[in-house]
Amino acid sequence: MSSADRFLLAGVMGWPVMHSRSPALHNYFFRHYGLAGTYVPLAIQPDGLEAALRALAPLGFAGCNLTIPHKERALTIVDEADDLARRIGAISCIVVRGDGSLWGTNNDVHGFARNLLQQQPDWRADPGPAVVIGAGGGARAVVYSLVDRGAREIRLANRTRARAETLAREFGAAVTPVDWDDRERALDGAALLVNTTSQGMMGQPPLDLSLDRLPRGALVADIVYIPLETPLLAAAKRRGNPTVDGLGMLLHQACIAWKLWFDLEPEVTPELRATIEATLPTQTDVRADLQVGPRNR
Ligand SMILES: NC(=O)c1ccc[n+]([C@@H]2O[C@H](COP(=O)([O-])OP(=O)(O)OC[C@H]3O[C@@H](n4cnc5c(N)ncnc54)[C@H](OP(=O)(O)O)[C@@H]3O)[C@@H](O)[C@H]2O)c1
């Protein structure tokens, strides 16, 4: 049966999950292709993950995405995971194969690089040091992507230094752990700065990082996309640095999922971006939620 002959199903499992923009994004693709199908948010508690994943095949799902807190645990449940997911230690996308077995991969890696390249086509990973702030799941995808693209020096600062050290051990000599207190010094001579922490996200305080030592030509990227313009990106723009927001990473990884689930290759178009941007909170919503001013200078 081809994609056009059946009702197509996919979803995202998370706990909580209702904040996820993935349903708006994937349902845009169903409308775009005129396909009968839907993408649903699935609120799955951590102890229900295995049962929920095993239900995907009998329910007729093509696959699902995973978000916090399921990405790491899923690796121990799926029948097979690719090298990328194993290296990162997290699955962001599961495909239900023809025999009902589950195959996992991680689309965040390519989502990050494709977003950077779409927004800054001349970007390369190797011309100068990259500073990555954070060492969680998002950081793993970013570091993998940078190493994969030839980055020679990645300075990795995380509040909990041990996690930065673990990443440095796993990803090789290009990655140097930096003490949290030295994170601003690490900006000297950097060509790229990426925030992968949850700081700056709606409901969280801004990332505590002065950009004074960052060269004005350095590219500043944030993988947080709620709000679209985080305090870090706003501060970078004010001093003239080029910036890349985190929404494109989400959009690009979704396109990769459609290739895997439905053998279709949607593109990240201005219309898609505008559709999802319209679902994001405004700066006013964010300020009201936070009730503190940005600390990035
Ligand atoms: N654009 C996309 O497609 C995309 C993809 C993945 C993630 N994200 C976003 O990226 C963010 C992080 O996600 P994740 O999955 O990597 O989360 P995670 O695995 O829980 O990691 C969280 C990171 O934030 C750091 N952090 C938390 N509170 C902090 C604080 N008060 N000060 C300094 N650092 C702090 C943590 O440091 P410690 O190790 O010290 O706790 C850790 O490095 C989220 O906002 C998520 O929505 C976006």
Coordinates of C-alpha atoms and ligand atoms in Angstrom, one line a residue:
M1 CA 0.0 0.0 0.0
S2 CA 1.4 3.4 -0.9
S3 CA 1.3 6.5 1.4
A4 CA -1.6 7.8 -0.6
D5 CA -3.8 4.7 0.1
R6 CA -3.9 4.7 3.9
F7 CA -4.4 6.9 6.9
L8 CA -0.9 7.9 8.1
L9 CA -0.1 8.2 11.7
A10 CA 2.8 9.5 13.7
G11 CA 3.3 11.4 17.0
V12 CA 5.6 12.6 19.7
M13 CA 6.0 11.0 23.1
G14 CA 7.0 13.2 26.0
W15 CA 6.2 14.0 29.6
P16 CA 4.9 16.7 29.5
V17 CA 4.2 17.0 25.8
M18 CA 1.6 19.6 25.2
H19 CA 4.2 22.4 24.8
S20 CA 5.6 20.6 21.7
R21 CA 5.4 22.4 18.4
S22 CA 5.8 19.1 16.5
P23 CA 2.0 18.4 16.0
A24 CA 1.6 21.9 14.4
L25 CA 4.7 21.2 12.2
H26 CA 3.9 17.7 11.1
N27 CA 0.2 18.4 10.5
Y28 CA 1.3 21.3 8.2
F29 CA 3.1 18.6 6.1
F30 CA -0.1 16.4 5.9
R31 CA -2.0 19.5 4.7
H32 CA 0.8 20.5 2.3
Y33 CA 0.8 17.0 0.6
G34 CA -3.0 16.6 0.8
L35 CA -2.5 13.3 2.6
A36 CA -5.0 11.7 5.0
G37 CA -3.2 11.4 8.3
T38 CA -2.4 13.0 11.6
Y39 CA 0.4 13.6 14.1
V40 CA -0.5 13.5 17.7
P41 CA 1.0 14.5 21.0
L42 CA 1.3 11.5 23.3
A43 CA 1.7 12.2 27.0
I44 CA 3.6 9.2 28.2
Q45 CA 4.9 8.9 31.7
P46 CA 8.5 7.5 32.0
D47 CA 7.4 4.2 33.4
G48 CA 5.0 3.7 30.5
L49 CA 7.5 4.3 27.7
E50 CA 8.2 0.7 26.8
A51 CA 4.5 -0.2 26.6
A52 CA 3.7 2.9 24.6
L53 CA 6.5 2.2 22.1
R54 CA 5.4 -1.4 21.7
A55 CA 1.9 -0.2 20.9
L56 CA 3.0 1.9 17.9
A57 CA 3.0 -1.0 15.5
P58 CA -0.4 -2.5 16.4
L59 CA -1.9 1.0 16.3
G60 CA -0.6 1.5 12.8
F61 CA 1.9 4.3 13.5
A62 CA 4.7 4.9 11.0
G63 CA 6.9 6.1 13.9
C64 CA 7.3 8.7 16.5
N65 CA 9.5 11.4 17.8
L66 CA 10.7 11.5 21.4
T67 CA 11.2 14.4 23.6
I68 CA 12.2 15.0 27.2
P69 CA 12.5 12.7 29.2
H70 CA 12.4 9.7 26.8
K71 CA 15.3 10.2 24.4
E72 CA 18.0 8.3 26.4
R73 CA 15.7 5.5 27.8
A74 CA 14.3 4.7 24.4
L75 CA 17.8 3.5 23.4
T76 CA 17.4 0.5 25.7
I77 CA 13.9 -0.4 24.3
V78 CA 14.2 -0.2 20.5
D79 CA 15.1 -3.4 18.6
E80 CA 17.9 -1.5 16.7
A81 CA 19.5 1.9 16.8
D82 CA 21.9 3.4 14.3
D83 CA 25.5 4.4 15.1
L84 CA 24.5 8.0 15.3
A85 CA 21.9 7.4 18.0
R86 CA 24.3 5.1 19.9
R87 CA 27.2 7.6 19.8
I88 CA 25.0 10.4 21.0
G89 CA 23.2 8.2 23.6
A90 CA 19.8 9.4 22.6
I91 CA 17.0 8.7 20.1
S92 CA 14.9 11.5 18.7
C93 CA 13.1 9.5 16.0
I94 CA 11.7 6.0 15.8
V95 CA 10.6 4.2 12.7
V96 CA 8.2 1.2 12.9
R97 CA 9.5 -1.3 10.3
G98 CA 7.4 -3.5 8.2
D99 CA 7.7 -6.4 10.6
G100 CA 6.6 -4.2 13.5
S101 CA 10.1 -3.9 15.0
L102 CA 11.4 -0.5 16.1
W103 CA 14.4 1.3 14.7
G104 CA 15.8 4.5 16.3
T105 CA 18.0 7.3 15.1
N106 CA 18.8 10.9 16.0
N107 CA 17.8 13.6 13.6
D108 CA 18.9 16.5 15.8
V109 CA 22.5 16.2 14.6
H110 CA 21.6 16.9 10.9
G111 CA 18.8 19.3 11.9
F112 CA 21.4 21.5 13.7
A113 CA 23.8 21.6 10.8
R114 CA 21.1 22.0 8.1
N115 CA 19.6 24.9 10.0
L116 CA 23.0 26.7 10.3
L117 CA 23.7 26.2 6.6
Q118 CA 20.3 27.4 5.5
Q119 CA 20.5 30.5 7.6
Q120 CA 24.2 31.2 7.0
P121 CA 25.1 29.4 3.7
D122 CA 28.9 30.2 4.0
W123 CA 29.2 28.7 7.5
R124 CA 31.9 26.1 8.0
A125 CA 32.8 24.3 11.2
D126 CA 36.6 24.5 10.8
P127 CA 37.7 28.2 10.5
G128 CA 38.0 28.9 14.3
P129 CA 37.2 27.7 17.8
A130 CA 33.6 26.9 18.7
V131 CA 32.3 27.5 22.2
V132 CA 29.4 25.2 23.2
I133 CA 27.5 26.0 26.4
G134 CA 25.8 23.0 28.0
A135 CA 26.5 19.3 27.9
G136 CA 23.0 17.7 27.9
G137 CA 21.2 15.9 25.1
G138 CA 21.1 18.9 22.8
A139 CA 24.8 19.5 23.3
R140 CA 25.6 16.0 22.3
A141 CA 23.9 16.4 19.0
V142 CA 25.6 19.8 18.4
V143 CA 29.1 18.5 19.3
Y144 CA 28.6 15.4 17.1
S145 CA 27.6 17.6 14.3
L146 CA 30.5 20.0 14.7
V147 CA 33.1 17.2 15.0
D148 CA 31.5 15.5 12.0
R149 CA 31.9 18.7 9.9
G150 CA 35.6 19.1 10.8
A151 CA 35.6 21.4 13.8
R152 CA 39.2 21.4 15.2
E153 CA 38.6 23.1 18.6
I154 CA 35.4 22.9 20.6
R155 CA 35.5 24.6 24.0
L156 CA 32.7 23.0 26.1
A157 CA 31.5 24.8 29.2
N158 CA 28.8 23.2 31.4
R159 CA 27.6 24.1 34.9
T160 CA 28.4 20.6 35.9
R161 CA 31.9 20.1 34.7
A162 CA 31.8 16.3 34.9
R163 CA 29.3 16.1 32.1
A164 CA 31.5 18.3 29.9
E165 CA 34.4 15.9 30.7
T166 CA 32.3 12.9 29.7
L167 CA 31.5 14.5 26.3
A168 CA 35.2 15.4 25.8
R169 CA 36.2 11.7 26.4
E170 CA 33.5 10.4 24.1
F171 CA 33.9 12.9 21.2
G172 CA 37.7 13.1 21.1
A173 CA 40.6 15.5 21.1
A174 CA 38.7 18.4 19.4
V175 CA 36.6 18.9 22.6
T176 CA 38.1 20.6 25.6
P177 CA 36.1 20.9 28.8
V178 CA 36.1 24.5 30.2
D179 CA 35.3 25.4 33.8
W180 CA 31.9 27.1 34.2
D181 CA 33.7 30.2 35.8
D182 CA 35.9 30.4 32.7
R183 CA 33.1 30.4 30.1
E184 CA 33.5 34.1 29.2
R185 CA 37.3 33.7 28.8
A186 CA 36.6 30.9 26.4
L187 CA 34.9 33.3 24.0
D188 CA 38.3 34.9 23.1
G189 CA 38.9 34.4 19.4
A190 CA 35.8 32.2 18.9
A191 CA 34.2 31.8 15.5
L192 CA 31.0 30.2 16.8
L193 CA 29.0 30.3 20.1
V194 CA 26.1 27.8 20.6
N195 CA 23.8 27.8 23.6
T196 CA 22.5 24.3 24.2
T197 CA 21.3 24.8 27.8
S198 CA 17.7 25.4 28.7
Q199 CA 18.6 28.9 29.9
G200 CA 16.8 31.6 28.0
M201 CA 13.8 29.3 27.3
M202 CA 10.4 30.6 28.3
G203 CA 10.1 30.2 32.1
Q204 CA 13.8 30.1 32.6
P205 CA 16.2 32.9 33.4
P206 CA 18.5 34.1 30.5
L207 CA 21.9 32.4 30.1
D208 CA 24.3 34.2 32.4
L209 CA 27.0 35.0 29.9
S210 CA 28.6 38.3 29.0
L211 CA 29.5 38.6 25.3
D212 CA 32.2 41.3 25.8
R213 CA 35.0 38.9 24.8
L214 CA 33.3 37.4 21.8
P215 CA 34.6 38.7 18.4
R216 CA 31.9 40.6 16.6
G217 CA 32.2 38.4 13.5
A218 CA 31.4 35.2 15.5
L219 CA 28.2 33.4 14.7
V220 CA 25.9 33.0 17.7
A221 CA 23.4 30.2 17.6
D222 CA 20.8 29.1 20.2
I223 CA 19.0 25.8 20.0
V224 CA 16.2 27.1 22.3
Y225 CA 13.3 28.3 20.1
I226 CA 10.7 29.4 22.7
P227 CA 11.1 32.4 22.5
L228 CA 12.5 32.5 19.0
E229 CA 14.8 35.4 19.9
T230 CA 16.3 34.4 23.2
P231 CA 18.0 37.1 25.4
L232 CA 21.3 35.6 24.2
L233 CA 20.4 36.2 20.5
A234 CA 19.0 39.6 21.3
A235 CA 22.3 40.6 23.0
A236 CA 24.4 39.2 20.1
K237 CA 22.3 41.1 17.5
R238 CA 22.7 44.3 19.5
R239 CA 26.5 44.1 19.2
G240 CA 26.4 43.1 15.5
N241 CA 27.1 39.4 15.6
P242 CA 25.3 37.2 13.1
T243 CA 22.7 34.9 14.7
V244 CA 20.8 31.7 14.1
D245 CA 17.7 30.8 16.1
G246 CA 16.7 27.3 17.2
L247 CA 13.5 26.9 15.3
G248 CA 15.1 25.8 12.1
M249 CA 16.8 22.8 13.9
L250 CA 13.3 21.6 14.8
L251 CA 12.0 22.1 11.3
H252 CA 14.9 20.4 9.6
Q253 CA 14.8 17.3 11.9
A254 CA 11.1 16.9 11.1
C255 CA 11.8 16.9 7.3
I256 CA 14.3 14.1 7.9
A257 CA 11.6 12.1 9.8
W258 CA 9.2 12.4 6.9
K259 CA 11.8 10.8 4.6
L260 CA 12.1 7.9 7.1
W261 CA 8.4 7.5 7.8
F262 CA 6.7 8.3 4.5
D263 CA 9.5 8.5 1.9
L264 CA 8.7 12.1 1.2
E265 CA 11.1 15.0 1.5
P266 CA 9.4 18.2 2.6
E267 CA 11.5 21.4 2.6
V268 CA 11.9 24.1 5.2
T269 CA 10.1 27.0 3.4
P270 CA 9.4 30.5 4.6
E271 CA 5.7 29.5 4.7
L272 CA 6.4 26.6 7.0
R273 CA 8.6 28.8 9.3
A274 CA 5.9 31.5 9.4
T275 CA 3.2 28.9 10.3
I276 CA 5.2 27.6 13.2
E277 CA 6.4 31.0 14.3
A278 CA 2.8 32.0 14.6
T279 CA 2.3 29.3 17.3
L280 CA 5.2 30.6 19.4
P281 CA 4.8 33.0 22.3
T282 CA 5.5 36.6 21.7
Q283 CA 8.2 38.6 23.6
T284 CA 5.4 40.1 25.7
D285 CA 4.2 36.6 26.7
V286 CA 7.8 35.7 27.6
R287 CA 8.4 38.7 29.7
A288 CA 5.2 38.2 31.6
D289 CA 6.1 34.6 32.2
L290 CA 9.6 35.4 33.4
Q291 CA 9.2 38.7 35.2
V292 CA 13.0 39.4 35.2
G293 CA 15.1 41.3 32.7
P294 CA 17.8 39.8 30.4
R295 CA 21.2 39.4 32.0
N296 CA 23.1 39.0 28.7
R297 CA 25.1 42.1 28.1
Ligands
LIG1 N1 15.9 23.3 18.4 C1 15.8 22.0 18.6 O1 15.4 21.3 17.7 C2 16.1 21.5 20.0 C3 16.6 20.1 20.1 C4 17.0 19.7 21.3 C5 16.9 20.5 22.5 N2 16.4 21.8 22.3 C6 16.3 22.7 23.4 O2 17.6 22.8 24.1 C7 17.4 22.9 25.5 C8 18.2 21.9 26.3 O3 17.6 20.6 25.9 P1 18.4 19.2 26.3 O4 17.6 18.1 25.8 O5 19.8 19.3 26.0 O6 18.2 19.3 27.9 P2 19.1 18.5 29.0 O7 19.7 17.2 28.5 O8 18.3 18.4 30.2 O9 20.4 19.5 29.3 C9 20.1 20.7 30.0 C10 21.4 21.5 29.9 O10 21.1 22.8 30.5 C11 22.1 23.1 31.6 N3 21.4 23.9 32.6 C12 20.2 23.7 33.2 N4 20.0 24.6 34.1 C13 21.0 25.5 34.1 C14 21.4 26.6 34.8 N5 20.6 27.2 35.7 N6 22.6 27.2 34.5 C15 23.4 26.7 33.6 N7 23.1 25.6 32.9 C16 22.0 25.0 33.1 C17 22.4 21.7 32.1 O11 23.6 21.8 32.9 P3 23.9 20.7 34.0 O12 24.5 19.5 33.3 O13 24.8 21.4 34.9 O14 22.6 20.3 34.6 C18 22.6 20.9 30.8 O15 23.8 21.2 30.2 C19 15.9 22.9 25.7 O16 15.4 24.2 25.8 C20 15.3 22.2 24.5 O17 14.0 22.6 24.2 C21 16.1 22.3 21.1

